[in-house]
Amino acid sequence: MQLGLIGLGKMGYNMRERLRKGGHEVIGYDPRPEVSDVASLADLAAALTAPRVVWVMVPSGTITDQTIVSLADVLSPGDLVIDGGNSRYTEDGPHAKLLGEKGIAYIDAGVSGGVWGLTEGYGLMVGGSDEDVARAMPIFDTLRPAGELADGFVHAGPVGAGHYAKMVHNGIEYGLMHAYAEGYELLAAEDLIKSPQAVIQAWTNGTVVRSWLQELLAKALKEDPGFDEITGYTEDSGEGRWTVEEAIHHRVPMPVIAASLFARFASRQEDSPTMKAVAALRNQFGGHAVQRISESG
C-alpha cells in the first residue's frame, strides 16, 4: 500500500522504516531535508497516486492545525488523512469537518510504542468510520505488533475516540511510572537492600507488578545506577492534564493519576513555595525551627 507520512521525528522516522520493511511504499515529508523524501507538502501530494492516504505525525496543537489546513488545500476528494499525533480529542471534530468539506476523509489514531515501535510494533487506538478504518487496515496491521496472539489495535469508535483512548492510556502511564518510581526510592533508602536494580530486575518475571515500564526502569538503573547523570525535572505532554480534566467533567475519582500529574509539576520547582509556606506556618504556630537563607545567598 502507498502512504504519505508527514513528520519524520523519533516516532515518524521509525514508522516509515517499519512500513517499508513490511512492503509498503512510504513517501515521507519533513522540514529537515536530510530525512525528507520530498521538498514540500505539495510535492508529497503530487508524488502520491489518488486516492491518497496521508498520515500526519507532528506535534499536537498549532503545528497539527497548520498541517491539516495545508493538506486541505493540496489533497483531493476521496483522499484520507490520519492524524497519528497526540492531538486532544476535541480537535478531531473540527479537523474532520474542515477536511470533509473538501471531500477528504479523516481518522484519528492514538499511537503508543515510542522509540521501540520499530522492532516491537505500535499500540494503535483509532477513531473513524468503519469504511475509512478498513481502508487503512493494511497500514495498521503492519504497524501493530506481529503474531496471531498480538492485539495492539482497536477501532475505539467514531472520530475522536482514538485520541480519547490514547489520552486515558497516557494518564494511566503517568500513574504507573510514578508508582514504580516511588517503589525504587524506598528500595534505595533501605540499607538492607543491596541493589535496588537487582530487585526491580527480578520483578520482570513471575510477579504481579511486571510490565514493560518496569523492565525499562530496570534497564535505566543498569545504565545509570542512582540516576546520577540526570535531574528529576519532568515535563508533561498535556495528555495527563486532559485526563484529569475529563475525570472532573465526568465526576470520575482519579486520585492516583491526578497525584502523579501534580508530582511532575513539583519536580520543576527548585524551592517549593508551598513547602516554604508550610515551614513558615509551623514556625508561627509552634515555634518550629526553619532553615533560613544566609545573606551570602
PDB file of N, CA, C and O in Angstrom, residues 56-109:
ATOM      1  N   VAL A  56      -0.356  12.021   9.344  1.00  0.00           N
ATOM      2  CA  VAL A  56       0.271  13.196   9.956  1.00  0.00           C
ATOM      3  C   VAL A  56       0.844  12.791  11.313  1.00  0.00           C
ATOM      4  O   VAL A  56       0.113  12.318  12.183  1.00  0.00           O
ATOM      5  N   MET A  57       2.147  12.969  11.490  1.00  0.00           N
ATOM      6  CA  MET A  57       2.821  12.566  12.731  1.00  0.00           C
ATOM      7  C   MET A  57       3.686  13.732  13.215  1.00  0.00           C
ATOM      8  O   MET A  57       4.926  13.665  13.234  1.00  0.00           O
ATOM      9  N   VAL A  58       3.023  14.818  13.594  1.00  0.00           N
ATOM     10  CA  VAL A  58       3.723  16.027  14.033  1.00  0.00           C
ATOM     11  C   VAL A  58       3.229  16.414  15.421  1.00  0.00           C
ATOM     12  O   VAL A  58       2.215  15.893  15.896  1.00  0.00           O
ATOM     13  N   PRO A  59       3.929  17.325  16.113  1.00  0.00           N
ATOM     14  CA  PRO A  59       3.491  17.731  17.458  1.00  0.00           C
ATOM     15  C   PRO A  59       2.063  18.263  17.463  1.00  0.00           C
ATOM     16  O   PRO A  59       1.624  18.920  16.515  1.00  0.00           O
ATOM     17  N   SER A  60       1.356  17.971  18.552  1.00  0.00           N
ATOM     18  CA  SER A  60      -0.040  18.394  18.655  1.00  0.00           C
ATOM     19  C   SER A  60      -0.139  19.901  18.799  1.00  0.00           C
ATOM     20  O   SER A  60       0.833  20.581  19.135  1.00  0.00           O
ATOM     21  N   GLY A  61      -1.327  20.422  18.530  1.00  0.00           N
ATOM     22  CA  GLY A  61      -1.566  21.857  18.672  1.00  0.00           C
ATOM     23  C   GLY A  61      -1.422  22.598  17.363  1.00  0.00           C
ATOM     24  O   GLY A  61      -1.909  22.145  16.316  1.00  0.00           O
ATOM     25  N   THR A  62      -0.729  23.713  17.418  1.00  0.00           N
ATOM     26  CA  THR A  62      -0.637  24.617  16.270  1.00  0.00           C
ATOM     27  C   THR A  62      -0.051  23.946  15.040  1.00  0.00           C
ATOM     28  O   THR A  62      -0.552  24.136  13.915  1.00  0.00           O
ATOM     29  N   ILE A  63       1.005  23.142  15.208  1.00  0.00           N
ATOM     30  CA  ILE A  63       1.659  22.520  14.048  1.00  0.00           C
ATOM     31  C   ILE A  63       0.703  21.542  13.364  1.00  0.00           C
ATOM     32  O   ILE A  63       0.612  21.504  12.129  1.00  0.00           O
ATOM     33  N   THR A  64      -0.027  20.767  14.155  1.00  0.00           N
ATOM     34  CA  THR A  64      -1.011  19.857  13.561  1.00  0.00           C
ATOM     35  C   THR A  64      -2.108  20.639  12.847  1.00  0.00           C
ATOM     36  O   THR A  64      -2.498  20.301  11.721  1.00  0.00           O
ATOM     37  N   ASP A  65      -2.611  21.699  13.478  1.00  0.00           N
ATOM     38  CA  ASP A  65      -3.651  22.528  12.854  1.00  0.00           C
ATOM     39  C   ASP A  65      -3.185  23.055  11.503  1.00  0.00           C
ATOM     40  O   ASP A  65      -3.910  22.977  10.502  1.00  0.00           O
ATOM     41  N   GLN A  66      -1.980  23.605  11.475  1.00  0.00           N
ATOM     42  CA  GLN A  66      -1.447  24.177  10.239  1.00  0.00           C
ATOM     43  C   GLN A  66      -1.283  23.109   9.164  1.00  0.00           C
ATOM     44  O   GLN A  66      -1.557  23.354   7.978  1.00  0.00           O
ATOM     45  N   THR A  67      -0.853  21.922   9.577  1.00  0.00           N
ATOM     46  CA  THR A  67      -0.662  20.834   8.616  1.00  0.00           C
ATOM     47  C   THR A  67      -1.990  20.387   8.019  1.00  0.00           C
ATOM     48  O   THR A  67      -2.102  20.165   6.808  1.00  0.00           O
ATOM     49  N   ILE A  68      -3.014  20.258   8.864  1.00  0.00           N
ATOM     50  CA  ILE A  68      -4.341  19.840   8.378  1.00  0.00           C
ATOM     51  C   ILE A  68      -4.888  20.877   7.401  1.00  0.00           C
ATOM     52  O   ILE A  68      -5.432  20.523   6.338  1.00  0.00           O
ATOM     53  N   VAL A  69      -4.744  22.156   7.739  1.00  0.00           N
ATOM     54  CA  VAL A  69      -5.220  23.227   6.847  1.00  0.00           C
ATOM     55  C   VAL A  69      -4.488  23.162   5.510  1.00  0.00           C
ATOM     56  O   VAL A  69      -5.098  23.291   4.437  1.00  0.00           O
ATOM     57  N   SER A  70      -3.185  22.946   5.555  1.00  0.00           N
ATOM     58  CA  SER A  70      -2.394  22.876   4.318  1.00  0.00           C
ATOM     59  C   SER A  70      -2.794  21.664   3.480  1.00  0.00           C
ATOM     60  O   SER A  70      -2.874  21.753   2.247  1.00  0.00           O
ATOM     61  N   LEU A  71      -3.053  20.535   4.135  1.00  0.00           N
ATOM     62  CA  LEU A  71      -3.452  19.345   3.392  1.00  0.00           C
ATOM     63  C   LEU A  71      -4.810  19.530   2.725  1.00  0.00           C
ATOM     64  O   LEU A  71      -5.048  19.005   1.628  1.00  0.00           O
ATOM     65  N   ALA A  72      -5.685  20.266   3.358  1.00  0.00           N
ATOM     66  CA  ALA A  72      -6.995  20.524   2.755  1.00  0.00           C
ATOM     67  C   ALA A  72      -6.859  21.242   1.422  1.00  0.00           C
ATOM     68  O   ALA A  72      -7.717  21.107   0.540  1.00  0.00           O
ATOM     69  N   ASP A  73      -5.772  21.981   1.257  1.00  0.00           N
ATOM     70  CA  ASP A  73      -5.555  22.743   0.024  1.00  0.00           C
ATOM     71  C   ASP A  73      -4.867  21.935  -1.068  1.00  0.00           C
ATOM     72  O   ASP A  73      -5.019  22.248  -2.254  1.00  0.00           O
ATOM     73  N   VAL A  74      -4.092  20.897  -0.684  1.00  0.00           N
ATOM     74  CA  VAL A  74      -3.302  20.178  -1.699  1.00  0.00           C
ATOM     75  C   VAL A  74      -3.856  18.781  -1.998  1.00  0.00           C
ATOM     76  O   VAL A  74      -3.480  18.189  -3.011  1.00  0.00           O
ATOM     77  N   LEU A  75      -4.744  18.269  -1.147  1.00  0.00           N
ATOM     78  CA  LEU A  75      -5.325  16.957  -1.411  1.00  0.00           C
ATOM     79  C   LEU A  75      -6.633  17.079  -2.187  1.00  0.00           C
ATOM     80  O   LEU A  75      -7.109  18.183  -2.446  1.00  0.00           O
ATOM     81  N   SER A  76      -7.221  15.939  -2.533  1.00  0.00           N
ATOM     82  CA  SER A  76      -8.401  15.912  -3.401  1.00  0.00           C
ATOM     83  C   SER A  76      -9.520  15.101  -2.769  1.00  0.00           C
ATOM     84  O   SER A  76      -9.281  14.294  -1.864  1.00  0.00           O
ATOM     85  N   PRO A  77     -10.751  15.289  -3.251  1.00  0.00           N
ATOM     86  CA  PRO A  77     -11.861  14.454  -2.768  1.00  0.00           C
ATOM     87  C   PRO A  77     -11.525  12.975  -2.932  1.00  0.00           C
ATOM     88  O   PRO A  77     -10.960  12.556  -3.944  1.00  0.00           O
ATOM     89  N   GLY A  78     -11.866  12.193  -1.909  1.00  0.00           N
ATOM     90  CA  GLY A  78     -11.564  10.766  -1.939  1.00  0.00           C
ATOM     91  C   GLY A  78     -10.307  10.394  -1.190  1.00  0.00           C
ATOM     92  O   GLY A  78     -10.057   9.214  -0.926  1.00  0.00           O
ATOM     93  N   ASP A  79      -9.489  11.396  -0.851  1.00  0.00           N
ATOM     94  CA  ASP A  79      -8.275  11.130  -0.087  1.00  0.00           C
ATOM     95  C   ASP A  79      -8.620  10.908   1.387  1.00  0.00           C
ATOM     96  O   ASP A  79      -9.721  11.220   1.850  1.00  0.00           O
ATOM     97  N   LEU A  80      -7.649  10.391   2.132  1.00  0.00           N
ATOM     98  CA  LEU A  80      -7.839  10.086   3.550  1.00  0.00           C
ATOM     99  C   LEU A  80      -6.653  10.624   4.343  1.00  0.00           C
ATOM    100  O   LEU A  80      -5.498  10.383   3.984  1.00  0.00           O
ATOM    101  N   VAL A  81      -6.940  11.346   5.433  1.00  0.00           N
ATOM    102  CA  VAL A  81      -5.908  11.865   6.337  1.00  0.00           C
ATOM    103  C   VAL A  81      -6.028  11.167   7.677  1.00  0.00           C
ATOM    104  O   VAL A  81      -7.128  11.034   8.224  1.00  0.00           O
ATOM    105  N   ILE A  82      -4.880  10.710   8.206  1.00  0.00           N
ATOM    106  CA  ILE A  82      -4.817  10.087   9.537  1.00  0.00           C
ATOM    107  C   ILE A  82      -3.952  10.975  10.421  1.00  0.00           C
ATOM    108  O   ILE A  82      -2.790  11.239  10.093  1.00  0.00           O
ATOM    109  N   ASP A  83      -4.516  11.457  11.527  1.00  0.00           N
ATOM    110  CA  ASP A  83      -3.726  12.218  12.498  1.00  0.00           C
ATOM    111  C   ASP A  83      -3.250  11.253  13.574  1.00  0.00           C
ATOM    112  O   ASP A  83      -4.014  10.809  14.426  1.00  0.00           O
ATOM    113  N   GLY A  84      -1.966  10.916  13.544  1.00  0.00           N
ATOM    114  CA  GLY A  84      -1.384   9.976  14.492  1.00  0.00           C
ATOM    115  C   GLY A  84      -0.647  10.643  15.631  1.00  0.00           C
ATOM    116  O   GLY A  84      -0.008   9.965  16.434  1.00  0.00           O
ATOM    117  N   GLY A  85      -0.718  11.972  15.723  1.00  0.00           N
ATOM    118  CA  GLY A  85      -0.048  12.677  16.802  1.00  0.00           C
ATOM    119  C   GLY A  85      -0.867  12.652  18.085  1.00  0.00           C
ATOM    120  O   GLY A  85      -1.936  12.045  18.159  1.00  0.00           O
ATOM    121  N   ASN A  86      -0.356  13.337  19.100  1.00  0.00           N
ATOM    122  CA  ASN A  86      -1.038  13.368  20.396  1.00  0.00           C
ATOM    123  C   ASN A  86      -2.034  14.518  20.494  1.00  0.00           C
ATOM    124  O   ASN A  86      -2.060  15.248  21.491  1.00  0.00           O
ATOM    125  N   SER A  87      -2.849  14.685  19.483  1.00  0.00           N
ATOM    126  CA  SER A  87      -3.849  15.744  19.489  1.00  0.00           C
ATOM    127  C   SER A  87      -4.905  15.481  20.558  1.00  0.00           C
ATOM    128  O   SER A  87      -5.200  14.330  20.893  1.00  0.00           O
ATOM    129  N   ARG A  88      -5.492  16.563  21.072  1.00  0.00           N
ATOM    130  CA  ARG A  88      -6.609  16.404  22.004  1.00  0.00           C
ATOM    131  C   ARG A  88      -7.845  15.984  21.213  1.00  0.00           C
ATOM    132  O   ARG A  88      -8.078  16.468  20.099  1.00  0.00           O
ATOM    133  N   TYR A  89      -8.632  15.106  21.782  1.00  0.00           N
ATOM    134  CA  TYR A  89      -9.759  14.533  21.040  1.00  0.00           C
ATOM    135  C   TYR A  89     -10.758  15.601  20.594  1.00  0.00           C
ATOM    136  O   TYR A  89     -11.455  15.422  19.590  1.00  0.00           O
ATOM    137  N   THR A  90     -10.818  16.714  21.311  1.00  0.00           N
ATOM    138  CA  THR A  90     -11.752  17.774  20.944  1.00  0.00           C
ATOM    139  C   THR A  90     -11.351  18.470  19.648  1.00  0.00           C
ATOM    140  O   THR A  90     -12.171  19.176  19.052  1.00  0.00           O
ATOM    141  N   GLU A  91     -10.105  18.278  19.198  1.00  0.00           N
ATOM    142  CA  GLU A  91      -9.652  18.890  17.951  1.00  0.00           C
ATOM    143  C   GLU A  91     -10.017  18.045  16.737  1.00  0.00           C
ATOM    144  O   GLU A  91      -9.967  18.536  15.598  1.00  0.00           O
ATOM    145  N   ASP A  92     -10.376  16.789  16.956  1.00  0.00           N
ATOM    146  CA  ASP A  92     -10.632  15.887  15.833  1.00  0.00           C
ATOM    147  C   ASP A  92     -11.896  16.259  15.060  1.00  0.00           C
ATOM    148  O   ASP A  92     -11.915  16.190  13.825  1.00  0.00           O
ATOM    149  N   GLY A  93     -12.952  16.650  15.785  1.00  0.00           N
ATOM    150  CA  GLY A  93     -14.187  17.041  15.102  1.00  0.00           C
ATOM    151  C   GLY A  93     -13.970  18.199  14.134  1.00  0.00           C
ATOM    152  O   GLY A  93     -14.358  18.097  12.952  1.00  0.00           O
ATOM    153  N   PRO A  94     -13.342  19.311  14.578  1.00  0.00           N
ATOM    154  CA  PRO A  94     -13.072  20.411  13.659  1.00  0.00           C
ATOM    155  C   PRO A  94     -12.178  20.010  12.488  1.00  0.00           C
ATOM    156  O   PRO A  94     -12.392  20.465  11.356  1.00  0.00           O
ATOM    157  N   HIS A  95     -11.169  19.159  12.743  1.00  0.00           N
ATOM    158  CA  HIS A  95     -10.298  18.724  11.648  1.00  0.00           C
ATOM    159  C   HIS A  95     -11.072  17.883  10.638  1.00  0.00           C
ATOM    160  O   HIS A  95     -10.926  18.054   9.418  1.00  0.00           O
ATOM    161  N   ALA A  96     -11.928  16.982  11.141  1.00  0.00           N
ATOM    162  CA  ALA A  96     -12.728  16.145  10.247  1.00  0.00           C
ATOM    163  C   ALA A  96     -13.698  16.998   9.436  1.00  0.00           C
ATOM    164  O   ALA A  96     -13.929  16.741   8.244  1.00  0.00           O
ATOM    165  N   LYS A  97     -14.264  18.019  10.059  1.00  0.00           N
ATOM    166  CA  LYS A  97     -15.206  18.896   9.369  1.00  0.00           C
ATOM    167  C   LYS A  97     -14.503  19.690   8.273  1.00  0.00           C
ATOM    168  O   LYS A  97     -15.013  19.805   7.141  1.00  0.00           O
ATOM    169  N   LEU A  98     -13.325  20.251   8.599  1.00  0.00           N
ATOM    170  CA  LEU A  98     -12.563  21.024   7.620  1.00  0.00           C
ATOM    171  C   LEU A  98     -12.230  20.183   6.394  1.00  0.00           C
ATOM    172  O   LEU A  98     -12.428  20.613   5.242  1.00  0.00           O
ATOM    173  N   LEU A  99     -11.741  18.973   6.629  1.00  0.00           N
ATOM    174  CA  LEU A  99     -11.372  18.103   5.518  1.00  0.00           C
ATOM    175  C   LEU A  99     -12.611  17.572   4.803  1.00  0.00           C
ATOM    176  O   LEU A  99     -12.631  17.448   3.574  1.00  0.00           O
ATOM    177  N   GLY A 100     -13.658  17.270   5.583  1.00  0.00           N
ATOM    178  CA  GLY A 100     -14.873  16.733   4.998  1.00  0.00           C
ATOM    179  C   GLY A 100     -15.522  17.687   4.011  1.00  0.00           C
ATOM    180  O   GLY A 100     -16.145  17.245   3.036  1.00  0.00           O
ATOM    181  N   GLU A 101     -15.367  18.989   4.262  1.00  0.00           N
ATOM    182  CA  GLU A 101     -15.915  19.978   3.329  1.00  0.00           C
ATOM    183  C   GLU A 101     -15.235  19.918   1.968  1.00  0.00           C
ATOM    184  O   GLU A 101     -15.776  20.405   0.974  1.00  0.00           O
ATOM    185  N   LYS A 102     -14.035  19.322   1.937  1.00  0.00           N
ATOM    186  CA  LYS A 102     -13.312  19.138   0.671  1.00  0.00           C
ATOM    187  C   LYS A 102     -13.444  17.711   0.151  1.00  0.00           C
ATOM    188  O   LYS A 102     -12.772  17.339  -0.806  1.00  0.00           O
ATOM    189  N   GLY A 103     -14.288  16.898   0.819  1.00  0.00           N
ATOM    190  CA  GLY A 103     -14.466  15.520   0.395  1.00  0.00           C
ATOM    191  C   GLY A 103     -13.343  14.597   0.840  1.00  0.00           C
ATOM    192  O   GLY A 103     -13.177  13.500   0.286  1.00  0.00           O
ATOM    193  N   ILE A 104     -12.572  15.017   1.849  1.00  0.00           N
ATOM    194  CA  ILE A 104     -11.424  14.250   2.333  1.00  0.00           C
ATOM    195  C   ILE A 104     -11.805  13.583   3.654  1.00  0.00           C
ATOM    196  O   ILE A 104     -12.305  14.244   4.563  1.00  0.00           O
ATOM    197  N   ALA A 105     -11.580  12.287   3.770  1.00  0.00           N
ATOM    198  CA  ALA A 105     -11.924  11.536   4.974  1.00  0.00           C
ATOM    199  C   ALA A 105     -10.861  11.741   6.053  1.00  0.00           C
ATOM    200  O   ALA A 105      -9.735  12.168   5.781  1.00  0.00           O
ATOM    201  N   TYR A 106     -11.234  11.388   7.297  1.00  0.00           N
ATOM    202  CA  TYR A 106     -10.344  11.647   8.440  1.00  0.00           C
ATOM    203  C   TYR A 106     -10.432  10.520   9.466  1.00  0.00           C
ATOM    204  O   TYR A 106     -11.522  10.033   9.784  1.00  0.00           O
ATOM    205  N   ILE A 107      -9.266  10.120   9.972  1.00  0.00           N
ATOM    206  CA  ILE A 107      -9.147   9.155  11.066  1.00  0.00           C
ATOM    207  C   ILE A 107      -8.216   9.749  12.109  1.00  0.00           C
ATOM    208  O   ILE A 107      -7.193  10.359  11.771  1.00  0.00           O
ATOM    209  N   ASP A 108      -8.563   9.593  13.385  1.00  0.00           N
ATOM    210  CA  ASP A 108      -7.622   9.960  14.450  1.00  0.00           C
ATOM    211  C   ASP A 108      -7.037   8.678  15.022  1.00  0.00           C
ATOM    212  O   ASP A 108      -7.755   7.709  15.259  1.00  0.00           O
ATOM    213  N   ALA A 109      -5.729   8.663  15.223  1.00  0.00           N
ATOM    214  CA  ALA A 109      -5.045   7.458  15.677  1.00  0.00           C
ATOM    215  C   ALA A 109      -4.128   7.786  16.844  1.00  0.00           C
ATOM    216  O   ALA A 109      -3.166   8.543  16.685  1.00  0.00           O
TER     217      ALA A 109
END
